[in-house]
GROMACS .gro file of C-alpha atoms in nm:
model
  488
    1UNK     CA    1   5.275  10.004   8.687
    2UNK     CA    2   5.083   9.672   8.602
    3UNK     CA    3   4.892   9.597   8.347
    4UNK     CA    4   4.533   9.523   8.562
    5UNK     CA    5   4.612   9.909   8.835
    6UNK     CA    6   4.572  10.097   8.474
    7UNK     CA    7   4.268  10.217   8.413
    8UNK     CA    8   4.168  10.471   8.230
    9UNK     CA    9   4.332  10.607   7.897
   10UNK     CA   10   4.524  10.886   8.138
   11UNK     CA   11   4.741  10.662   8.306
   12UNK     CA   12   4.808  10.454   7.971
   13UNK     CA   13   4.978  10.708   7.880
   14UNK     CA   14   5.180  10.781   8.177
   15UNK     CA   15   5.369  10.429   8.160
   16UNK     CA   16   5.384  10.523   7.787
   17UNK     CA   17   5.196  10.231   7.614
   18UNK     CA   18   5.279  10.246   7.210
   19UNK     CA   19   5.007  10.086   7.017
   20UNK     CA   20   5.058   9.844   6.734
   21UNK     CA   21   4.876   9.701   6.458
   22UNK     CA   22   4.764   9.376   6.468
   23UNK     CA   23   5.056   9.306   6.211
   24UNK     CA   24   5.387   9.423   6.367
   25UNK     CA   25   5.232   9.290   6.654
   26UNK     CA   26   5.234   8.957   6.466
   27UNK     CA   27   5.568   8.970   6.259
   28UNK     CA   28   5.716   9.206   6.651
   29UNK     CA   29   5.610   8.835   6.860
   30UNK     CA   30   5.769   8.587   6.575
   31UNK     CA   31   6.074   8.787   6.532
   32UNK     CA   32   6.127   8.713   6.899
   33UNK     CA   33   6.081   8.359   6.885
   34UNK     CA   34   6.234   8.314   6.547
   35UNK     CA   35   6.579   8.511   6.693
   36UNK     CA   36   6.556   8.283   7.052
   37UNK     CA   37   6.512   7.972   6.775
   38UNK     CA   38   6.163   7.917   6.997
   39UNK     CA   39   5.871   7.746   6.821
   40UNK     CA   40   5.609   7.917   6.624
   41UNK     CA   41   5.372   7.599   6.589
   42UNK     CA   42   5.389   7.299   6.795
   43UNK     CA   43   5.230   6.992   6.809
   44UNK     CA   44   5.235   7.024   6.370
   45UNK     CA   45   5.384   6.766   6.230
   46UNK     CA   46   5.580   6.724   5.851
   47UNK     CA   47   5.517   7.123   5.793
   48UNK     CA   48   5.886   7.209   5.943
   49UNK     CA   49   6.001   7.252   5.634
   50UNK     CA   50   5.754   7.337   5.443
   51UNK     CA   51   5.382   7.528   5.542
   52UNK     CA   52   5.529   7.685   5.797
   53UNK     CA   53   5.811   7.866   5.718
   54UNK     CA   54   5.610   8.029   5.440
   55UNK     CA   55   5.296   8.056   5.746
   56UNK     CA   56   5.624   8.308   5.923
   57UNK     CA   57   5.713   8.441   5.608
   58UNK     CA   58   5.368   8.541   5.571
   59UNK     CA   59   5.294   8.688   5.868
   60UNK     CA   60   5.637   8.882   5.854
   61UNK     CA   61   5.514   9.020   5.542
   62UNK     CA   62   5.233   9.136   5.723
   63UNK     CA   63   5.015   8.937   5.435
   64UNK     CA   64   4.575   8.831   5.481
   65UNK     CA   65   4.683   8.423   5.460
   66UNK     CA   66   4.488   8.183   5.211
   67UNK     CA   67   4.497   7.837   5.347
   68UNK     CA   68   4.486   7.527   5.027
   69UNK     CA   69   4.422   7.208   5.062
   70UNK     CA   70   4.228   6.886   5.145
   71UNK     CA   71   4.091   6.820   5.432
   72UNK     CA   72   4.216   6.708   5.754
   73UNK     CA   73   4.589   6.848   5.711
   74UNK     CA   74   4.501   7.070   6.015
   75UNK     CA   75   4.497   7.409   5.810
   76UNK     CA   76   4.245   7.568   6.065
   77UNK     CA   77   4.470   7.398   6.378
   78UNK     CA   78   4.772   7.660   6.221
   79UNK     CA   79   4.517   7.964   6.199
   80UNK     CA   80   4.443   7.893   6.618
   81UNK     CA   81   4.790   7.962   6.684
   82UNK     CA   82   4.840   8.165   6.605
   83UNK     CA   83   4.694   8.423   6.865
   84UNK     CA   84   5.036   8.262   7.054
   85UNK     CA   85   5.226   8.529   6.898
   86UNK     CA   86   4.951   8.848   6.943
   87UNK     CA   87   5.047   9.035   7.316
   88UNK     CA   88   4.833   8.827   7.592
   89UNK     CA   89   4.619   9.207   7.687
   90UNK     CA   90   4.617   9.537   7.448
   91UNK     CA   91   4.363   9.806   7.611
   92UNK     CA   92   4.074   9.846   7.485
   93UNK     CA   93   3.861  10.110   7.527
   94UNK     CA   94   3.597  10.039   7.852
   95UNK     CA   95   3.221   9.922   7.668
   96UNK     CA   96   3.343   9.999   7.327
   97UNK     CA   97   3.217   9.679   7.046
   98UNK     CA   98   3.438   9.664   6.798
   99UNK     CA   99   3.767   9.693   7.054
  100UNK     CA  100   3.867  10.025   7.020
  101UNK     CA  101   4.228  10.100   7.079
  102UNK     CA  102   4.239  10.405   7.294
  103UNK     CA  103   4.544  10.615   7.055
  104UNK     CA  104   4.349  10.535   6.794
  105UNK     CA  105   3.987  10.562   6.814
  106UNK     CA  106   3.688  10.438   6.511
  107UNK     CA  107   3.383  10.470   6.650
  108UNK     CA  108   3.143  10.659   6.779
  109UNK     CA  109   3.083  10.570   7.059
  110UNK     CA  110   3.531  10.575   7.121
  111UNK     CA  111   3.513  10.905   7.024
  112UNK     CA  112   3.321  11.044   7.178
  113UNK     CA  113   3.385  10.920   7.492
  114UNK     CA  114   3.729  11.031   7.491
  115UNK     CA  115   3.620  11.363   7.357
  116UNK     CA  116   3.427  11.383   7.667
  117UNK     CA  117   3.581  11.206   7.966
  118UNK     CA  118   4.022  11.280   7.777
  119UNK     CA  119   4.230  11.147   7.995
  120UNK     CA  120   3.986  10.977   8.240
  121UNK     CA  121   3.873  10.847   7.982
  122UNK     CA  122   3.784  10.416   8.123
  123UNK     CA  123   4.002  10.163   7.968
  124UNK     CA  124   4.007   9.768   7.998
  125UNK     CA  125   4.266   9.533   7.922
  126UNK     CA  126   4.148   9.217   7.681
  127UNK     CA  127   4.377   8.881   7.679
  128UNK     CA  128   4.442   8.715   7.326
  129UNK     CA  129   4.201   8.386   7.400
  130UNK     CA  130   3.944   8.676   7.334
  131UNK     CA  131   4.099   8.791   7.041
  132UNK     CA  132   3.989   8.540   6.731
  133UNK     CA  133   3.719   8.464   6.585
  134UNK     CA  134   3.600   8.233   6.404
  135UNK     CA  135   3.283   8.149   6.071
  136UNK     CA  136   3.229   7.824   5.886
  137UNK     CA  137   3.158   7.959   5.445
  138UNK     CA  138   2.841   7.846   5.479
  139UNK     CA  139   2.541   7.918   5.209
  140UNK     CA  140   2.337   8.086   5.434
  141UNK     CA  141   2.594   8.356   5.527
  142UNK     CA  142   2.433   8.686   5.468
  143UNK     CA  143   2.611   9.027   5.443
  144UNK     CA  144   2.493   9.166   5.819
  145UNK     CA  145   2.615   8.846   5.975
  146UNK     CA  146   2.928   8.905   5.898
  147UNK     CA  147   2.969   9.289   5.823
  148UNK     CA  148   2.623   9.436   6.020
  149UNK     CA  149   2.286   9.581   5.953
  150UNK     CA  150   2.034   9.804   6.084
  151UNK     CA  151   1.869   9.700   6.405
  152UNK     CA  152   1.531   9.801   6.391
  153UNK     CA  153   1.571   9.745   6.795
  154UNK     CA  154   1.826   9.991   6.957
  155UNK     CA  155   1.689  10.283   6.730
  156UNK     CA  156   1.313  10.216   6.857
  157UNK     CA  157   1.504  10.171   7.201
  158UNK     CA  158   1.735  10.468   7.161
  159UNK     CA  159   1.470  10.655   6.943
  160UNK     CA  160   1.659  10.674   6.660
  161UNK     CA  161   1.673  10.711   6.302
  162UNK     CA  162   1.736  10.510   6.079
  163UNK     CA  163   1.957  10.757   5.931
  164UNK     CA  164   2.169  10.774   6.218
  165UNK     CA  165   2.471  10.602   6.261
  166UNK     CA  166   2.410  10.483   6.631
  167UNK     CA  167   2.177  10.208   6.442
  168UNK     CA  168   2.366  10.045   6.322
  169UNK     CA  169   2.416   9.672   6.436
  170UNK     CA  170   2.801   9.532   6.396
  171UNK     CA  171   2.895   9.188   6.265
  172UNK     CA  172   3.156   8.926   6.292
  173UNK     CA  173   3.432   9.124   6.146
  174UNK     CA  174   3.366   9.456   6.279
  175UNK     CA  175   3.353   9.295   6.696
  176UNK     CA  176   3.711   9.123   6.539
  177UNK     CA  177   3.886   9.489   6.522
  178UNK     CA  178   4.208   9.420   6.622
  179UNK     CA  179   4.169   9.039   6.582
  180UNK     CA  180   4.258   8.734   6.442
  181UNK     CA  181   3.938   8.689   6.176
  182UNK     CA  182   3.897   8.319   6.031
  183UNK     CA  183   3.674   8.233   5.708
  184UNK     CA  184   3.712   7.885   5.648
  185UNK     CA  185   3.582   7.729   5.372
  186UNK     CA  186   3.568   8.023   5.090
  187UNK     CA  187   3.472   7.909   4.869
  188UNK     CA  188   3.152   7.831   4.997
  189UNK     CA  189   3.064   8.202   5.040
  190UNK     CA  190   2.898   8.328   4.729
  191UNK     CA  191   3.020   8.560   4.493
  192UNK     CA  192   2.797   8.801   4.637
  193UNK     CA  193   2.976   8.793   5.013
  194UNK     CA  194   3.298   8.737   4.963
  195UNK     CA  195   3.286   9.055   4.660
  196UNK     CA  196   3.139   9.334   5.021
  197UNK     CA  197   3.498   9.174   5.203
  198UNK     CA  198   3.659   9.344   4.888
  199UNK     CA  199   3.697   9.743   5.120
  200UNK     CA  200   3.771   9.551   5.397
  201UNK     CA  201   4.103   9.371   5.282
  202UNK     CA  202   4.227   9.702   5.096
  203UNK     CA  203   4.172   9.951   5.249
  204UNK     CA  204   3.918   9.915   5.541
  205UNK     CA  205   3.523  10.061   5.434
  206UNK     CA  206   3.250   9.888   5.560
  207UNK     CA  207   2.973  10.002   5.322
  208UNK     CA  208   2.629   9.932   5.551
  209UNK     CA  209   2.285  10.010   5.418
  210UNK     CA  210   2.433  10.331   5.262
  211UNK     CA  211   2.571  10.432   5.527
  212UNK     CA  212   2.938  10.605   5.421
  213UNK     CA  213   3.220  10.477   5.720
  214UNK     CA  214   3.469  10.490   5.690
  215UNK     CA  215   3.593  10.246   6.015
  216UNK     CA  216   3.919  10.115   6.000
  217UNK     CA  217   3.987   9.857   6.078
  218UNK     CA  218   4.227   9.594   6.174
  219UNK     CA  219   4.209   9.256   6.160
  220UNK     CA  220   4.474   9.018   5.995
  221UNK     CA  221   4.275   8.708   5.778
  222UNK     CA  222   4.329   8.360   5.769
  223UNK     CA  223   4.121   8.200   5.493
  224UNK     CA  224   4.110   7.804   5.491
  225UNK     CA  225   3.995   7.654   5.110
  226UNK     CA  226   3.985   7.305   4.969
  227UNK     CA  227   4.131   7.276   4.624
  228UNK     CA  228   3.796   7.100   4.592
  229UNK     CA  229   3.549   7.458   4.605
  230UNK     CA  230   3.683   7.567   4.305
  231UNK     CA  231   3.556   7.373   4.136
  232UNK     CA  232   3.277   7.161   4.293
  233UNK     CA  233   3.006   7.358   4.500
  234UNK     CA  234   3.217   7.764   4.447
  235UNK     CA  235   3.517   7.943   4.443
  236UNK     CA  236   3.715   8.230   4.565
  237UNK     CA  237   3.637   8.522   4.334
  238UNK     CA  238   3.956   8.686   4.097
  239UNK     CA  239   3.924   9.014   4.286
  240UNK     CA  240   3.936   8.846   4.550
  241UNK     CA  241   4.246   8.649   4.543
  242UNK     CA  242   4.442   8.938   4.427
  243UNK     CA  243   4.407   9.058   4.758
  244UNK     CA  244   4.461   8.810   4.945
  245UNK     CA  245   4.918   8.823   5.015
  246UNK     CA  246   4.981   8.426   5.018
  247UNK     CA  247   4.859   8.115   4.950
  248UNK     CA  248   4.989   7.815   5.113
  249UNK     CA  249   4.947   7.512   5.002
  250UNK     CA  250   4.906   7.197   5.277
  251UNK     CA  251   4.979   6.840   5.170
  252UNK     CA  252   4.897   6.525   5.384
  253UNK     CA  253   5.184   6.326   5.714
  254UNK     CA  254   5.475   6.245   5.411
  255UNK     CA  255   5.645   5.928   5.585
  256UNK     CA  256   5.433   5.688   5.784
  257UNK     CA  257   5.685   5.767   6.075
  258UNK     CA  258   5.465   6.143   6.062
  259UNK     CA  259   5.149   6.027   6.029
  260UNK     CA  260   5.213   5.776   6.356
  261UNK     CA  261   5.345   6.089   6.545
  262UNK     CA  262   5.005   6.211   6.437
  263UNK     CA  263   4.761   5.966   6.531
  264UNK     CA  264   4.914   5.910   6.833
  265UNK     CA  265   4.916   6.300   6.944
  266UNK     CA  266   4.501   6.325   6.827
  267UNK     CA  267   4.403   5.930   6.928
  268UNK     CA  268   4.273   6.100   7.297
  269UNK     CA  269   4.246   5.758   7.455
  270UNK     CA  270   4.097   5.640   7.780
  271UNK     CA  271   4.435   5.477   8.031
  272UNK     CA  272   4.203   5.191   8.074
  273UNK     CA  273   4.241   5.110   7.713
  274UNK     CA  274   4.595   5.236   7.640
  275UNK     CA  275   4.687   4.983   7.986
  276UNK     CA  276   4.463   4.708   7.852
  277UNK     CA  277   4.544   4.655   7.509
  278UNK     CA  278   4.952   4.630   7.342
  279UNK     CA  279   4.966   4.793   7.005
  280UNK     CA  280   5.279   4.620   6.854
  281UNK     CA  281   5.480   4.923   6.652
  282UNK     CA  282   5.375   4.703   6.279
  283UNK     CA  283   5.035   4.703   6.381
  284UNK     CA  284   5.058   5.151   6.384
  285UNK     CA  285   5.260   5.130   6.065
  286UNK     CA  286   4.949   4.875   5.835
  287UNK     CA  287   4.733   5.109   6.003
  288UNK     CA  288   4.883   5.408   5.887
  289UNK     CA  289   4.962   5.276   5.544
  290UNK     CA  290   4.555   5.195   5.441
  291UNK     CA  291   4.565   5.608   5.432
  292UNK     CA  292   4.851   5.664   5.136
  293UNK     CA  293   4.663   5.336   5.016
  294UNK     CA  294   4.338   5.533   5.000
  295UNK     CA  295   4.499   5.796   4.855
  296UNK     CA  296   4.628   5.593   4.474
  297UNK     CA  297   4.368   5.386   4.536
  298UNK     CA  298   4.150   5.385   4.151
  299UNK     CA  299   3.848   5.348   4.358
  300UNK     CA  300   3.871   5.681   4.590
  301UNK     CA  301   3.826   5.984   4.487
  302UNK     CA  302   4.166   6.217   4.517
  303UNK     CA  303   4.028   6.560   4.451
  304UNK     CA  304   3.873   6.482   4.851
  305UNK     CA  305   4.147   6.344   5.006
  306UNK     CA  306   4.187   6.139   5.236
  307UNK     CA  307   4.134   6.289   5.578
  308UNK     CA  308   4.510   6.204   5.856
  309UNK     CA  309   4.070   6.179   6.059
  310UNK     CA  310   4.112   5.799   5.951
  311UNK     CA  311   4.436   5.718   6.096
  312UNK     CA  312   4.277   5.838   6.470
  313UNK     CA  313   3.914   5.791   6.461
  314UNK     CA  314   4.086   5.416   6.265
  315UNK     CA  315   4.316   5.354   6.539
  316UNK     CA  316   4.100   5.419   6.845
  317UNK     CA  317   3.831   5.175   6.683
  318UNK     CA  318   4.163   4.947   6.721
  319UNK     CA  319   4.203   4.927   7.016
  320UNK     CA  320   3.762   4.943   7.100
  321UNK     CA  321   3.778   4.628   6.895
  322UNK     CA  322   4.088   4.417   7.146
  323UNK     CA  323   3.940   4.653   7.423
  324UNK     CA  324   3.544   4.472   7.318
  325UNK     CA  325   3.719   4.101   7.294
  326UNK     CA  326   3.944   4.104   7.641
  327UNK     CA  327   3.615   4.197   7.785
  328UNK     CA  328   3.365   3.895   7.687
  329UNK     CA  329   3.695   3.671   7.693
  330UNK     CA  330   3.727   3.769   8.050
  331UNK     CA  331   4.091   3.905   7.993
  332UNK     CA  332   4.330   4.113   8.207
  333UNK     CA  333   4.582   4.280   7.874
  334UNK     CA  334   4.562   4.169   7.582
  335UNK     CA  335   4.743   4.251   7.256
  336UNK     CA  336   4.637   4.362   6.966
  337UNK     CA  337   4.563   4.175   6.599
  338UNK     CA  338   4.563   4.169   6.258
  339UNK     CA  339   4.181   4.025   6.227
  340UNK     CA  340   4.114   4.338   6.485
  341UNK     CA  341   4.145   4.490   6.162
  342UNK     CA  342   3.816   4.436   6.045
  343UNK     CA  343   3.725   4.696   6.321
  344UNK     CA  344   3.883   4.927   6.098
  345UNK     CA  345   3.600   4.890   5.829
  346UNK     CA  346   3.377   5.217   5.996
  347UNK     CA  347   3.581   5.406   6.071
  348UNK     CA  348   3.718   5.350   5.659
  349UNK     CA  349   3.363   5.408   5.499
  350UNK     CA  350   3.237   5.723   5.629
  351UNK     CA  351   3.564   5.873   5.495
  352UNK     CA  352   3.655   5.817   5.174
  353UNK     CA  353   3.400   5.960   4.840
  354UNK     CA  354   3.388   5.629   4.628
  355UNK     CA  355   3.435   5.761   4.195
  356UNK     CA  356   3.202   5.514   4.040
  357UNK     CA  357   3.441   5.225   4.033
  358UNK     CA  358   3.399   5.215   4.418
  359UNK     CA  359   3.057   5.278   4.437
  360UNK     CA  360   3.008   4.913   4.186
  361UNK     CA  361   3.199   4.812   4.442
  362UNK     CA  362   3.085   4.884   4.762
  363UNK     CA  363   3.242   5.129   5.094
  364UNK     CA  364   3.282   4.754   5.278
  365UNK     CA  365   3.497   4.602   4.966
  366UNK     CA  366   3.726   4.892   4.916
  367UNK     CA  367   3.729   4.893   5.281
  368UNK     CA  368   3.825   4.605   5.325
  369UNK     CA  369   4.070   4.596   4.982
  370UNK     CA  370   4.303   4.882   5.158
  371UNK     CA  371   4.377   4.681   5.413
  372UNK     CA  372   4.421   4.482   5.160
  373UNK     CA  373   4.667   4.626   4.988
  374UNK     CA  374   4.860   4.812   5.350
  375UNK     CA  375   4.987   4.397   5.374
  376UNK     CA  376   5.105   4.380   5.118
  377UNK     CA  377   5.288   4.737   5.096
  378UNK     CA  378   5.441   4.667   5.448
  379UNK     CA  379   5.514   4.302   5.421
  380UNK     CA  380   5.804   4.299   5.245
  381UNK     CA  381   5.976   4.484   5.444
  382UNK     CA  382   5.969   4.205   5.721
  383UNK     CA  383   6.023   3.888   5.515
  384UNK     CA  384   6.133   3.820   5.198
  385UNK     CA  385   5.945   3.985   4.855
  386UNK     CA  386   5.747   3.634   4.714
  387UNK     CA  387   5.819   3.717   4.297
  388UNK     CA  388   5.451   3.676   4.097
  389UNK     CA  389   5.694   3.430   3.821
  390UNK     CA  390   5.987   3.210   3.998
  391UNK     CA  391   6.232   3.046   3.849
  392UNK     CA  392   6.218   2.624   3.976
  393UNK     CA  393   6.511   2.565   4.101
  394UNK     CA  394   6.476   2.916   4.389
  395UNK     CA  395   6.411   2.730   4.681
  396UNK     CA  396   6.122   2.952   4.816
  397UNK     CA  397   6.147   2.999   5.281
  398UNK     CA  398   5.792   3.007   5.252
  399UNK     CA  399   5.741   2.658   5.147
  400UNK     CA  400   5.797   2.458   5.454
  401UNK     CA  401   5.474   2.643   5.629
  402UNK     CA  402   5.282   2.677   5.200
  403UNK     CA  403   5.312   2.237   5.362
  404UNK     CA  404   5.157   2.243   5.654
  405UNK     CA  405   4.868   2.409   5.526
  406UNK     CA  406   4.830   2.201   5.271
  407UNK     CA  407   4.879   1.873   5.540
  408UNK     CA  408   4.653   2.084   5.777
  409UNK     CA  409   4.217   2.156   5.652
  410UNK     CA  410   4.089   2.456   5.821
  411UNK     CA  411   4.290   2.711   6.047
  412UNK     CA  412   4.075   2.905   6.191
  413UNK     CA  413   4.140   3.203   6.403
  414UNK     CA  414   3.791   3.348   6.626
  415UNK     CA  415   3.722   3.700   6.718
  416UNK     CA  416   3.673   3.603   7.008
  417UNK     CA  417   3.976   3.404   7.121
  418UNK     CA  418   4.132   3.424   7.469
  419UNK     CA  419   4.440   3.487   7.431
  420UNK     CA  420   4.564   3.192   7.558
  421UNK     CA  421   4.391   3.010   7.337
  422UNK     CA  422   4.483   3.305   7.022
  423UNK     CA  423   4.855   3.165   7.134
  424UNK     CA  424   4.879   2.848   7.098
  425UNK     CA  425   4.663   2.821   6.823
  426UNK     CA  426   4.920   3.001   6.612
  427UNK     CA  427   5.157   2.879   6.826
  428UNK     CA  428   5.078   2.527   6.669
  429UNK     CA  429   5.186   2.600   6.352
  430UNK     CA  430   5.629   2.570   6.376
  431UNK     CA  431   5.713   2.698   6.046
  432UNK     CA  432   5.556   3.042   6.177
  433UNK     CA  433   5.878   3.054   6.473
  434UNK     CA  434   6.157   2.975   6.260
  435UNK     CA  435   6.017   3.223   5.992
  436UNK     CA  436   6.047   3.472   6.263
  437UNK     CA  437   6.363   3.373   6.442
  438UNK     CA  438   6.547   3.351   6.048
  439UNK     CA  439   6.455   3.672   5.962
  440UNK     CA  440   6.239   3.882   6.216
  441UNK     CA  441   6.494   3.764   6.529
  442UNK     CA  442   6.465   4.138   6.681
  443UNK     CA  443   6.183   4.224   6.679
  444UNK     CA  444   6.032   4.223   7.005
  445UNK     CA  445   5.838   3.907   7.181
  446UNK     CA  446   5.584   4.055   7.264
  447UNK     CA  447   5.515   4.104   6.847
  448UNK     CA  448   5.585   3.775   6.781
  449UNK     CA  449   5.232   3.691   6.756
  450UNK     CA  450   5.087   3.984   6.547
  451UNK     CA  451   5.336   3.910   6.324
  452UNK     CA  452   5.288   3.563   6.286
  453UNK     CA  453   4.916   3.595   6.156
  454UNK     CA  454   5.054   3.928   5.907
  455UNK     CA  455   5.283   3.554   5.798
  456UNK     CA  456   4.936   3.454   5.686
  457UNK     CA  457   4.800   3.701   5.513
  458UNK     CA  458   5.099   3.804   5.356
  459UNK     CA  459   5.099   3.423   5.240
  460UNK     CA  460   4.704   3.479   5.156
  461UNK     CA  461   4.821   3.805   4.987
  462UNK     CA  462   5.062   3.737   4.712
  463UNK     CA  463   4.815   3.422   4.633
  464UNK     CA  464   5.013   3.126   4.824
  465UNK     CA  465   4.767   3.055   5.085
  466UNK     CA  466   4.347   3.117   5.090
  467UNK     CA  467   4.139   3.319   5.332
  468UNK     CA  468   3.815   3.341   5.423
  469UNK     CA  469   3.583   3.520   5.600
  470UNK     CA  470   3.358   3.305   5.872
  471UNK     CA  471   3.044   3.481   6.057
  472UNK     CA  472   3.327   3.394   6.388
  473UNK     CA  473   3.620   3.467   6.210
  474UNK     CA  474   3.866   3.414   5.960
  475UNK     CA  475   3.981   3.045   5.822
  476UNK     CA  476   4.310   2.975   5.665
  477UNK     CA  477   4.373   2.718   5.339
  478UNK     CA  478   4.624   2.615   5.113
  479UNK     CA  479   4.503   2.743   4.770
  480UNK     CA  480   4.483   2.368   4.635
  481UNK     CA  481   4.276   2.264   4.904
  482UNK     CA  482   4.043   2.468   4.862
  483UNK     CA  483   4.014   2.518   4.520
  484UNK     CA  484   3.875   2.106   4.580
  485UNK     CA  485   3.640   2.273   4.843
  486UNK     CA  486   3.503   2.469   4.595
  487UNK     CA  487   3.452   2.208   4.359
  488UNK     CA  488   3.270   1.974   4.599
   0.00000   0.00000   0.00000
């Protein structure tokens, strides 16, 4: 008999349906997926050998879980994907507020329904997509919100006294019976509210306004927390931590390649934008390196973390900067330029928490420094490293390029140059072609102009050239000429 044809408790028993707790349900379905070599969590990169195996072991152990990590580490996404481990449909007593299991009713309503109607008690089917509840812990959350309270309107309508348990209005947790319930940012929950969770986690009891209720709720709890919260805004009370079976530490991507994969997956782009703007691979590397530099910067509070959202919104801003330029110049297509990275600044300044020294520097200045540090870090991966102290007989591979700037004056790359004008400007510097031919001959032709500009910026970071921001673009000079100009 098909599920949609099963309408009563009696029909459910006839087909031999066996109910199970949500933790057993998750465990059984996970065992099947592991045995069949199926992915349990998809679209979450960098956790394959760390977080995901730990979470799978916690599910096999039937544990409630606390995901502990800095912002932007996919904690909520992990929790939301757990619904894929639930059975597609489960039966509930029709009309039940708390998803009563027909075989194990816990509310007065469900018990009365079965007592009065027996096998004719109507049932309905609940899809797994409806078995997920989420609550952000904020200081204004009350016990009534998450556990329940007496409802005077219900008491008046039903003409019942406040001593009757039928006047109870159930909160979010009882209504999430037989579901996954997520509390985000758990330390932000007031201590007295955390205390209200003790018995729910351990014994399944809830207490509302003195009513003696024994509701063995069947819930898979997932908590998320930021380590910063333990010291800055609040903490998880010790008895509650003791009742959470597994605490799993999340982390940021450990390599540039993983970070790029996440950014490309999450940066939802307009197809017209993607088709208009070509993005060299080195530009993607530089973008991700900025986040890595930020996590080490002395100007940024490391405890607050650098979310993956910084790279995602940064990538969107980069393409929008190039798109904006192309639309104004009338180009049908364009390639991302290193000078477009100036468009990253708003994505960075809103995503970092500065320490005192950073506040003194200013958010925009710190953002510029991160871009510069990223270029300096990536540069030796493409071209010979530039040492601070060079021997007298050492022939620098960059000398011809430096000499070109010594002989020229005021080379400018303006923001609004058309693609043709931009390429002509860089083509005029012959030493750039020579360096690319010697050290990056295998690079795609489409990437050459980005790498030419990257060479200029790299020499600036290694103090071989100077760079100045103009109102309409950038000006590059040799160091000596820049010094003389400064004196004049």
